[in-house]
């Protein structure tokens, strides 16, 4: 008779005001295993760990397991590894498996960089996987790429020859790296059962009936783009595969039946497929019929098409979205080319932004600070152009961070653009910092200078972006700034720099303006030194 195995899964997500994400990746692994393993009755799945808690508490919950699987990403990597390390110390015979976007994989084989031959790239890729496993000796197996099939096969061969398990890396008895053949992506996604419809989350939800759950949702997988800062498209850069519509509609009904208020749609480019309009309409009908979900967050297709506009209008009219995100990242053509976003039309962006403005739909865009080839002038001129074109709702400014499986993580890429980074703690804006026993802070590698934007210019650009956010988009001086620009022709850049550069005169004469200016400049300097980006405010709901 086969040995009975207990499986413990850990996918730690952030929580907000009594609401928590259901551990979607863990649910997919369990649902797929239950469907594909013939003798599934000999496997028992523990209730997964889904939110931040003390190391000791998490270890106690995982101790009954024979196999413990950890889904790693930037917001949970450090705590998850600390839990895994302590678990292995207390139970050496347990098999620790890690997967997810934060597990180093081979660099993309078709990196367009003539300075690094393919063979060198391959060697470097294997070396970093080996280094990762040696730096974390408590990890037994690292899973690469889509985890459903490898994890299921791993469970069935956990006591056998691991060389038979595809898409994994591990160190053999001689501490030598073993990498197995990578599986191709799953092109028929209907092979993967829905964790919602199959009841994978039922025990978890019953055990935590006081929590308002947030759902993560997929209607397709894949991204045809290859943005170098992204660990999504830059890794797969391939065809979009999709689930059948009937399953998608049933999941929407599940969300409504379970009174899920917030749903995060994890498609890389929602609106890229013609059927996405019908999916959006079904969501709107569910909201009208049941009142749920109340909000759906989407990542819009990278090209601002008519279909993207129609999808956003459907969501907006149904009250499912407060605004439409049209991400640009940069307005500089050279930068867009260097990060492989040169195929996204600035003209089409401006057209759809104007259409949304006429329809009364709020729109906002994302701009990233510290991208290759971006200068202080191109950065501030780009912001000037966006506002001049009529974007008055919001620009969301992000600091560029390096993700381990993005093309930008390649040291040769960073050297080529003179990228300097600093390791900093992650703090969630507009959230409280959950205090747990022996907590482990999460970290990210932030770009704080490049060859085209030296440290001093990066500080100026960071202060400029905070100033434009405060004065214009927080509407402290938005109407005066618009009137000044329209009546005098002075550019928005010059108007903002009047404040961000301290051109308003003597600090003694204008102490409040000087305090704001110096605060932004000093905060940017502290970011370069590795301090947190956001500021704690005890008096304002204890938030950051």
Coordinates of C-alpha atoms in Angstrom, one line a residue:
X1 CA 0.0 0.0 0.0
X2 CA 1.3 3.5 -0.9
X3 CA 2.4 5.8 1.8
X4 CA -0.1 8.4 2.8
X5 CA 1.2 12.0 2.3
X6 CA 0.2 15.3 3.8
X7 CA 0.6 18.4 1.8
X8 CA 1.0 21.9 3.2
X9 CA 0.8 25.0 1.0
X10 CA 1.8 28.5 1.8
X11 CA 0.9 31.5 -0.3
X12 CA 1.1 34.6 1.8
X13 CA -0.7 37.7 0.5
X14 CA -1.4 41.1 1.8
X15 CA -4.6 41.9 3.7
X16 CA -6.6 45.1 3.8
X17 CA -9.1 46.3 6.4
X18 CA -10.4 42.8 7.3
X19 CA -10.2 41.5 3.7
X20 CA -7.7 39.0 2.5
X21 CA -6.8 37.4 -0.9
X22 CA -7.7 33.8 -1.4
X23 CA -4.5 31.9 -2.1
X24 CA -5.3 31.4 -5.8
X25 CA -2.0 29.7 -6.8
X26 CA -2.2 27.2 -3.9
X27 CA -5.8 26.5 -4.9
X28 CA -4.8 25.8 -8.5
X29 CA -2.1 23.4 -7.4
X30 CA -4.6 21.5 -5.2
X31 CA -7.4 21.4 -7.8
X32 CA -5.0 20.2 -10.5
X33 CA -3.5 17.5 -8.2
X34 CA -7.0 16.2 -7.3
X35 CA -7.9 15.9 -10.9
X36 CA -4.7 14.4 -12.3
X37 CA -3.4 12.0 -9.6
X38 CA -5.1 8.6 -9.8
X39 CA -4.7 7.7 -6.2
X40 CA -5.5 11.1 -4.8
X41 CA -7.2 9.6 -1.7
X42 CA -3.7 8.9 -0.2
X43 CA -3.0 12.7 -0.2
X44 CA -4.3 15.1 2.4
X45 CA -4.1 18.8 1.9
X46 CA -3.8 21.0 4.9
X47 CA -5.6 24.4 5.1
X48 CA -3.2 26.7 3.3
X49 CA -1.4 29.6 4.9
X50 CA -2.7 32.7 3.2
X51 CA -1.7 35.8 5.2
X52 CA 1.2 37.1 7.2
X53 CA 1.6 35.5 10.6
X54 CA 4.5 34.7 12.9
X55 CA 7.1 32.2 11.8
X56 CA 6.4 29.9 14.8
X57 CA 2.6 30.0 14.1
X58 CA 3.1 29.1 10.4
X59 CA 5.6 26.3 11.2
X60 CA 3.2 24.7 13.7
X61 CA 0.5 24.6 11.1
X62 CA 2.9 23.0 8.5
X63 CA 4.6 20.5 10.8
X64 CA 2.1 17.7 10.0
X65 CA 3.0 17.9 6.3
X66 CA 5.4 15.6 4.4
X67 CA 5.7 18.1 1.6
X68 CA 5.5 21.9 2.0
X69 CA 5.1 24.1 -1.0
X70 CA 5.7 27.8 -1.0
X71 CA 4.6 30.3 -3.6
X72 CA 7.2 33.1 -3.7
X73 CA 6.8 36.6 -5.0
X74 CA 8.1 40.1 -4.0
X75 CA 5.5 40.7 -1.3
X76 CA 6.1 37.4 0.6
X77 CA 9.5 36.1 -0.4
X78 CA 11.4 36.9 2.8
X79 CA 8.8 35.7 5.3
X80 CA 8.1 32.5 3.3
X81 CA 11.8 31.6 3.2
X82 CA 12.1 32.2 6.9
X83 CA 9.2 29.9 7.6
X84 CA 10.6 27.3 5.2
X85 CA 14.0 27.5 6.9
X86 CA 12.6 27.0 10.4
X87 CA 10.3 24.3 9.3
X88 CA 13.2 22.3 7.8
X89 CA 15.2 22.8 11.0
X90 CA 12.4 21.4 13.1
X91 CA 11.5 18.6 10.7
X92 CA 14.5 17.7 8.5
X93 CA 12.7 14.9 6.7
X94 CA 10.1 17.2 5.2
X95 CA 10.4 18.1 1.5
X96 CA 10.5 21.8 0.9
X97 CA 9.3 22.9 -2.6
X98 CA 9.4 26.5 -3.8
X99 CA 7.8 28.0 -7.0
X100 CA 6.5 31.3 -8.3
X101 CA 7.9 34.3 -10.0
X102 CA 10.6 35.0 -7.4
X103 CA 12.4 31.6 -7.9
X104 CA 15.3 32.3 -10.2
X105 CA 15.0 30.7 -13.6
X106 CA 17.1 30.7 -16.8
X107 CA 17.3 34.0 -18.5
X108 CA 15.2 34.3 -21.6
X109 CA 17.1 32.5 -24.3
X110 CA 16.4 35.1 -27.0
X111 CA 17.7 38.1 -25.0
X112 CA 18.5 40.7 -27.7
X113 CA 21.9 41.7 -26.4
X114 CA 24.9 41.3 -28.7
X115 CA 27.3 41.9 -25.8
X116 CA 26.4 38.5 -24.3
X117 CA 26.5 35.3 -26.4
X118 CA 23.8 32.8 -25.8
X119 CA 26.2 30.2 -24.3
X120 CA 27.4 32.8 -21.7
X121 CA 23.8 33.6 -20.9
X122 CA 22.9 29.9 -20.4
X123 CA 25.9 29.4 -18.1
X124 CA 25.0 32.5 -16.1
X125 CA 21.4 31.3 -15.8
X126 CA 22.4 27.9 -14.4
X127 CA 24.9 29.5 -12.1
X128 CA 22.4 31.7 -10.5
X129 CA 19.9 28.8 -10.0
X130 CA 22.8 26.8 -8.4
X131 CA 23.8 29.8 -6.2
X132 CA 20.2 30.3 -5.1
X133 CA 19.8 26.7 -4.0
X134 CA 23.2 26.7 -2.2
X135 CA 22.3 30.0 -0.5
X136 CA 19.0 28.4 0.7
X137 CA 20.1 24.8 1.6
X138 CA 16.7 24.1 3.3
X139 CA 15.0 24.2 -0.2
X140 CA 14.9 20.7 -1.7
X141 CA 13.2 21.4 -5.0
X142 CA 12.7 24.6 -7.1
X143 CA 9.8 24.5 -9.6
X144 CA 10.1 26.7 -12.7
X145 CA 7.3 28.1 -14.9
X146 CA 3.7 27.0 -14.6
X147 CA 3.5 24.9 -11.5
X148 CA 0.4 22.7 -11.9
X149 CA 1.9 19.8 -13.9
X150 CA 5.3 19.7 -12.2
X151 CA 3.9 19.9 -8.7
X152 CA 1.4 17.1 -9.4
X153 CA 4.1 14.9 -10.9
X154 CA 6.4 15.7 -8.0
X155 CA 3.8 14.5 -5.5
X156 CA 3.5 11.2 -7.3
X157 CA 7.3 10.7 -7.4
X158 CA 8.4 12.4 -4.2
X159 CA 10.2 9.2 -3.0
X160 CA 11.5 8.3 -6.4
X161 CA 13.9 9.6 -9.0
X162 CA 13.5 13.4 -9.1
X163 CA 15.1 13.4 -12.6
X164 CA 11.8 12.2 -13.9
X165 CA 10.0 15.3 -12.7
X166 CA 10.1 18.1 -15.4
X167 CA 10.7 21.8 -14.9
X168 CA 12.5 21.5 -11.6
X169 CA 16.0 22.2 -10.2
X170 CA 17.7 20.7 -7.2
X171 CA 21.1 19.8 -5.7
X172 CA 22.0 16.1 -5.7
X173 CA 23.9 14.3 -2.9
X174 CA 27.1 15.8 -4.1
X175 CA 25.6 19.3 -4.0
X176 CA 25.7 19.5 -7.8
X177 CA 23.0 21.2 -9.7
X178 CA 20.4 19.1 -11.5
X179 CA 18.0 20.8 -13.9
X180 CA 15.3 18.7 -15.6
X181 CA 13.7 19.4 -19.0
X182 CA 11.3 22.3 -19.0
X183 CA 7.7 21.6 -19.9
X184 CA 6.1 23.6 -22.6
X185 CA 3.3 25.9 -21.5
X186 CA -0.2 24.4 -21.1
X187 CA -2.0 25.4 -24.3
X188 CA -5.3 23.9 -23.3
X189 CA -6.1 25.7 -20.1
X190 CA -9.3 23.7 -19.6
X191 CA -6.9 21.0 -18.4
X192 CA -6.6 23.1 -15.2
X193 CA -9.7 22.9 -12.9
X194 CA -11.1 26.0 -11.2
X195 CA -10.2 26.0 -7.5
X196 CA -13.4 28.1 -6.9
X197 CA -15.8 25.7 -8.7
X198 CA -14.0 22.5 -7.4
X199 CA -14.3 23.6 -3.8
X200 CA -10.6 23.9 -3.1
X201 CA -11.2 27.0 -0.9
X202 CA -14.2 25.6 1.0
X203 CA -12.3 24.4 4.1
X204 CA -10.3 27.6 4.3
X205 CA -13.4 29.8 4.0
X206 CA -15.2 27.8 6.6
X207 CA -12.3 28.1 9.0
X208 CA -12.2 31.9 8.6
X209 CA -15.8 32.9 8.2
X210 CA -15.1 36.4 9.6
X211 CA -12.9 37.4 6.6
X212 CA -14.1 39.3 3.6
X213 CA -12.4 37.5 0.7
X214 CA -10.7 39.0 -2.3
X215 CA -10.5 36.8 -5.4
X216 CA -7.8 36.5 -8.0
X217 CA -9.2 35.6 -11.4
X218 CA -7.8 34.5 -14.7
X219 CA -9.6 34.3 -18.0
X220 CA -6.4 33.7 -20.0
X221 CA -2.7 33.3 -19.7
X222 CA 0.2 34.6 -21.7
X223 CA 1.5 38.0 -22.8
X224 CA 2.7 38.8 -26.4
X225 CA 4.8 41.7 -25.1
X226 CA 8.3 41.5 -23.7
X227 CA 8.8 44.5 -21.5
X228 CA 12.2 44.1 -20.0
X229 CA 11.2 45.2 -16.5
X230 CA 8.4 42.6 -16.3
X231 CA 8.8 39.0 -15.1
X232 CA 5.6 38.1 -17.0
X233 CA 5.9 39.0 -20.7
X234 CA 9.7 39.1 -20.7
X235 CA 9.8 35.5 -19.5
X236 CA 7.1 34.0 -21.8
X237 CA 6.5 36.6 -24.5
X238 CA 4.2 34.2 -26.2
X239 CA 0.7 33.3 -27.3
X240 CA -2.3 34.0 -25.1
X241 CA -4.2 30.9 -24.2
X242 CA -7.7 31.0 -22.8
X243 CA -10.2 29.2 -20.6
X244 CA -13.6 28.3 -22.1
X245 CA -16.2 31.1 -21.5
X246 CA -18.6 28.8 -19.7
X247 CA -16.1 28.2 -16.9
X248 CA -15.4 32.0 -16.7
X249 CA -19.1 32.8 -16.4
X250 CA -19.5 30.1 -13.7
X251 CA -16.6 31.7 -11.7
X252 CA -18.3 35.1 -11.9
X253 CA -21.5 33.6 -10.5
X254 CA -19.4 32.0 -7.8
X255 CA -18.0 35.4 -6.8
X256 CA -21.5 36.8 -6.7
X257 CA -22.9 33.9 -4.8
X258 CA -20.2 34.2 -2.2
X259 CA -20.6 38.0 -2.0
X260 CA -17.1 38.7 -3.1
X261 CA -16.7 42.5 -3.1
X262 CA -13.3 42.9 -4.8
X263 CA -11.9 40.8 -7.6
X264 CA -8.4 41.2 -9.1
X265 CA -8.3 40.1 -12.7
X266 CA -4.8 38.8 -13.3
X267 CA -4.8 38.7 -17.1
X268 CA -1.8 40.5 -18.4
X269 CA -3.9 42.3 -21.1
X270 CA -7.6 42.2 -20.5
X271 CA -9.3 43.6 -23.6
X272 CA -6.8 42.0 -26.0
X273 CA -9.3 39.3 -27.1
X274 CA -12.7 40.1 -28.8
X275 CA -14.6 37.9 -26.2
X276 CA -13.4 40.2 -23.4
X277 CA -16.2 42.6 -24.2
X278 CA -18.8 39.8 -23.5
X279 CA -17.0 38.8 -20.3
X280 CA -17.1 42.4 -19.2
X281 CA -20.8 42.6 -19.9
X282 CA -21.4 39.4 -17.9
X283 CA -19.6 40.9 -15.0
X284 CA -21.8 44.0 -15.3
X285 CA -24.9 41.9 -15.4
X286 CA -23.9 40.0 -12.3
X287 CA -23.3 43.2 -10.5
X288 CA -26.7 44.5 -11.5
X289 CA -28.4 41.2 -10.6
X290 CA -26.8 40.4 -7.3
X291 CA -24.8 43.5 -6.2
X292 CA -21.5 41.6 -6.5
X293 CA -18.7 41.9 -7.2
X294 CA -18.5 45.6 -6.3
X295 CA -15.1 46.2 -7.9
X296 CA -12.9 44.5 -10.5
X297 CA -9.3 45.6 -11.0
X298 CA -7.9 44.9 -14.4
X299 CA -4.6 45.2 -16.2
X300 CA -5.7 46.7 -19.6
X301 CA -4.3 45.6 -22.8
X302 CA -1.0 47.4 -23.6
X303 CA -2.3 48.8 -26.8
X304 CA -5.0 51.4 -26.3
X305 CA -7.6 49.9 -28.7
X306 CA -11.3 50.5 -29.3
X307 CA -12.0 47.3 -27.5
X308 CA -10.0 48.4 -24.4
X309 CA -12.1 51.6 -24.4
X310 CA -15.3 49.6 -24.6
X311 CA -14.3 47.3 -21.8
X312 CA -13.5 50.2 -19.5
X313 CA -16.8 51.9 -20.4
X314 CA -18.7 48.8 -19.5
X315 CA -17.0 48.5 -16.1
X316 CA -17.3 52.2 -15.4
X317 CA -21.1 52.3 -16.3
X318 CA -21.7 49.2 -14.1
X319 CA -19.8 50.8 -11.1
X320 CA -17.2 48.1 -11.2
X321 CA -14.3 50.5 -11.8
X322 CA -13.7 54.1 -10.5
X323 CA -11.3 54.8 -13.4
X324 CA -9.4 53.4 -16.3
X325 CA -5.7 52.6 -16.2
X326 CA -3.8 53.3 -19.4
X327 CA -0.2 52.4 -18.6
X328 CA 2.6 54.3 -20.5
X329 CA 5.6 53.8 -18.2
X330 CA 7.5 56.5 -20.2
X331 CA 6.8 59.0 -22.9
X332 CA 10.4 58.9 -24.3
X333 CA 10.7 56.9 -27.6
X334 CA 14.3 55.8 -26.9
X335 CA 13.4 54.6 -23.4
X336 CA 10.3 52.7 -24.8
X337 CA 12.6 51.0 -27.3
X338 CA 15.1 50.0 -24.7
X339 CA 12.5 48.4 -22.5
X340 CA 10.8 46.8 -25.5
X341 CA 7.6 48.9 -25.4
X342 CA 8.2 50.7 -28.6
X343 CA 5.3 48.8 -30.2
X344 CA 2.7 50.7 -28.1
X345 CA 1.3 53.7 -29.9
X346 CA 1.4 57.0 -28.1
X347 CA -1.1 58.4 -30.5
X348 CA -3.7 55.7 -29.7
X349 CA -3.1 56.4 -26.0
X350 CA -3.9 60.0 -26.4
X351 CA -7.0 59.3 -28.5
X352 CA -8.5 56.9 -26.0
X353 CA -7.6 59.2 -23.1
X354 CA -9.5 62.0 -24.8
X355 CA -12.5 59.7 -25.5
X356 CA -12.7 58.7 -21.8
X357 CA -12.5 62.4 -20.8
X358 CA -15.5 63.2 -23.0
X359 CA -17.5 60.2 -21.6
X360 CA -16.7 61.4 -18.0
X361 CA -14.6 58.3 -17.3
X362 CA -11.7 59.0 -15.0
X363 CA -8.4 57.8 -16.5
X364 CA -4.9 57.5 -15.0
X365 CA -1.6 56.3 -16.3
X366 CA 1.5 54.7 -14.8
X367 CA 4.9 56.3 -15.1
X368 CA 8.1 54.6 -13.9
X369 CA 11.1 56.5 -12.6
X370 CA 14.6 55.2 -13.4
X371 CA 14.0 53.4 -16.7
X372 CA 17.0 53.0 -19.1
X373 CA 17.9 56.0 -21.3
X374 CA 15.3 58.2 -19.5
X375 CA 16.8 61.6 -18.5
X376 CA 15.5 64.2 -16.2
X377 CA 14.4 66.3 -19.2
X378 CA 12.6 63.4 -21.0
X379 CA 10.9 62.4 -17.7
X380 CA 9.6 65.9 -16.8
X381 CA 8.8 66.7 -20.5
X382 CA 6.8 63.5 -20.7
X383 CA 4.7 64.5 -17.6
X384 CA 4.3 67.9 -19.1
X385 CA 2.9 66.4 -22.3
X386 CA 0.5 64.1 -20.5
X387 CA -1.1 67.0 -18.5
X388 CA -1.1 69.3 -21.5
X389 CA -3.1 66.6 -23.4
X390 CA -5.8 66.7 -20.7
X391 CA -4.7 64.1 -18.1
X392 CA -5.9 65.7 -14.9
X393 CA -7.2 62.7 -13.0
X394 CA -4.0 61.0 -11.9
X395 CA -0.5 59.9 -12.8
X396 CA 0.7 57.1 -10.6
X397 CA 4.5 57.3 -10.2
X398 CA 6.5 54.1 -9.5
X399 CA 10.1 53.6 -8.7
X400 CA 11.7 51.0 -11.0
X401 CA 12.4 47.8 -9.2
X402 CA 14.3 44.8 -10.5
X403 CA 12.4 41.4 -10.4
X404 CA 14.7 38.3 -10.6
X405 CA 13.1 36.8 -13.7
X406 CA 12.7 40.0 -15.7
X407 CA 15.2 40.5 -18.6
X408 CA 16.3 43.6 -16.7
X409 CA 17.7 41.4 -14.0
X410 CA 20.5 40.3 -16.3
X411 CA 23.7 41.9 -15.0
X412 CA 24.8 42.6 -18.5
X413 CA 21.6 44.6 -19.2
X414 CA 22.1 46.6 -16.0
X415 CA 25.7 47.3 -16.9
X416 CA 24.7 48.4 -20.4
X417 CA 22.5 51.2 -18.9
X418 CA 24.6 52.0 -15.9
X419 CA 21.8 51.0 -13.5
X420 CA 22.4 51.5 -9.7
X421 CA 20.2 49.7 -7.2
X422 CA 19.5 49.7 -3.5
X423 CA 17.7 47.1 -1.4
X424 CA 14.8 48.7 0.5
X425 CA 11.9 47.5 2.6
X426 CA 8.5 47.2 1.0
X427 CA 5.7 49.2 2.7
X428 CA 2.1 49.1 1.3
X429 CA 0.8 52.6 0.7
X430 CA -2.5 53.5 2.4
X431 CA -2.3 50.4 4.5
X432 CA -1.4 49.7 8.1
X433 CA 1.7 47.7 8.9
X434 CA 0.6 44.4 10.5
X435 CA 2.7 43.7 13.5
X436 CA 3.5 40.1 14.0
X437 CA 6.0 38.3 16.2
X438 CA 9.6 38.0 14.8
X439 CA 8.4 39.5 11.5
X440 CA 10.7 39.5 8.5
X441 CA 10.5 42.6 6.2
X442 CA 10.0 42.1 2.5
X443 CA 12.6 43.7 0.3
X444 CA 12.9 45.0 -3.3
X445 CA 15.8 46.2 -5.4
X446 CA 15.0 49.8 -6.4
X447 CA 16.9 51.5 -9.2
X448 CA 18.1 54.9 -7.8
X449 CA 20.3 56.0 -10.8
X450 CA 21.2 55.2 -14.3
X451 CA 23.9 56.4 -16.8
X452 CA 21.3 58.8 -18.3
X453 CA 19.9 59.9 -14.9
X454 CA 22.6 60.2 -12.4
X455 CA 21.9 60.2 -8.7
X456 CA 21.4 64.0 -8.4
X457 CA 19.0 64.0 -11.4
X458 CA 17.1 61.0 -10.0
X459 CA 16.5 63.0 -6.8
X460 CA 15.3 65.9 -8.8
X461 CA 13.0 63.7 -10.9
X462 CA 11.6 62.0 -7.8
X463 CA 10.9 65.3 -6.1
X464 CA 9.3 66.7 -9.3
X465 CA 6.9 63.7 -9.4
X466 CA 5.9 64.1 -5.8
X467 CA 5.4 67.8 -6.3
X468 CA 3.2 67.4 -9.4
X469 CA 1.2 64.7 -7.6
X470 CA 0.7 66.9 -4.6
X471 CA -0.1 70.2 -6.3
X472 CA -1.8 69.1 -9.5
X473 CA -3.3 65.6 -9.0
X474 CA -4.2 66.1 -5.3
X475 CA -5.8 69.3 -6.6
X476 CA -4.1 71.7 -4.2
X477 CA -3.3 74.0 -7.1
X478 CA -4.8 72.2 -10.1
X479 CA -7.1 75.0 -11.3
X480 CA -4.6 77.8 -10.8
X481 CA -2.0 75.7 -12.7
X482 CA -4.3 75.0 -15.6
X483 CA -5.3 78.7 -15.8
X484 CA -1.7 79.8 -15.6
X485 CA -0.8 77.5 -18.5
X486 CA -3.8 78.4 -20.6
X487 CA -3.5 82.1 -20.1
X488 CA 0.2 82.6 -20.3
X489 CA 1.5 79.5 -22.2
X490 CA 4.0 78.7 -19.4
X491 CA 4.6 74.9 -19.5
X492 CA 3.4 72.7 -16.7
X493 CA 7.0 71.6 -16.3
X494 CA 8.1 75.1 -15.6
X495 CA 5.2 75.8 -13.3
X496 CA 5.9 72.6 -11.2
X497 CA 9.7 73.3 -11.2
X498 CA 9.0 76.7 -9.7
X499 CA 8.0 74.7 -6.6
X500 CA 10.2 71.6 -6.8
X501 CA 13.4 73.5 -7.6
X502 CA 12.8 76.2 -5.0
X503 CA 12.5 79.0 -7.6
X504 CA 9.9 80.9 -5.5
X505 CA 12.5 83.0 -3.7
X506 CA 13.9 83.2 -0.2
X507 CA 13.2 80.2 2.1
X508 CA 12.7 82.7 4.9
X509 CA 10.1 84.5 2.9
X510 CA 8.1 81.4 1.9
X511 CA 8.8 78.9 4.8
X512 CA 5.8 76.6 4.0
X513 CA 6.9 76.2 0.3
X514 CA 10.5 75.6 1.4
X515 CA 9.4 73.0 3.9
X516 CA 7.5 71.1 1.2
X517 CA 10.3 71.4 -1.3
X518 CA 13.0 70.2 1.2
X519 CA 10.8 67.4 2.5
X520 CA 10.5 65.9 -1.0
X521 CA 14.2 66.3 -1.8
X522 CA 15.2 64.9 1.6
X523 CA 12.8 61.9 1.2
X524 CA 14.2 61.2 -2.3
X525 CA 17.7 61.2 -0.8
X526 CA 16.7 58.8 1.9
X527 CA 15.3 56.5 -0.8
X528 CA 18.7 56.4 -2.4
X529 CA 20.1 55.3 1.0
X530 CA 17.6 52.3 1.2
X531 CA 14.9 53.7 3.5
X532 CA 11.2 53.2 3.1
X533 CA 9.4 55.2 0.4
X534 CA 6.2 55.9 2.4
X535 CA 5.8 57.8 5.7
X536 CA 4.0 56.5 8.7
X537 CA 1.2 58.7 10.1
X538 CA -0.2 57.5 13.4
X539 CA -2.8 60.3 13.5
X540 CA -4.2 59.4 10.0
X541 CA -5.6 55.9 10.6
X542 CA -2.1 54.6 11.5
X543 CA -1.4 54.3 7.8
X544 CA 1.7 54.8 5.6

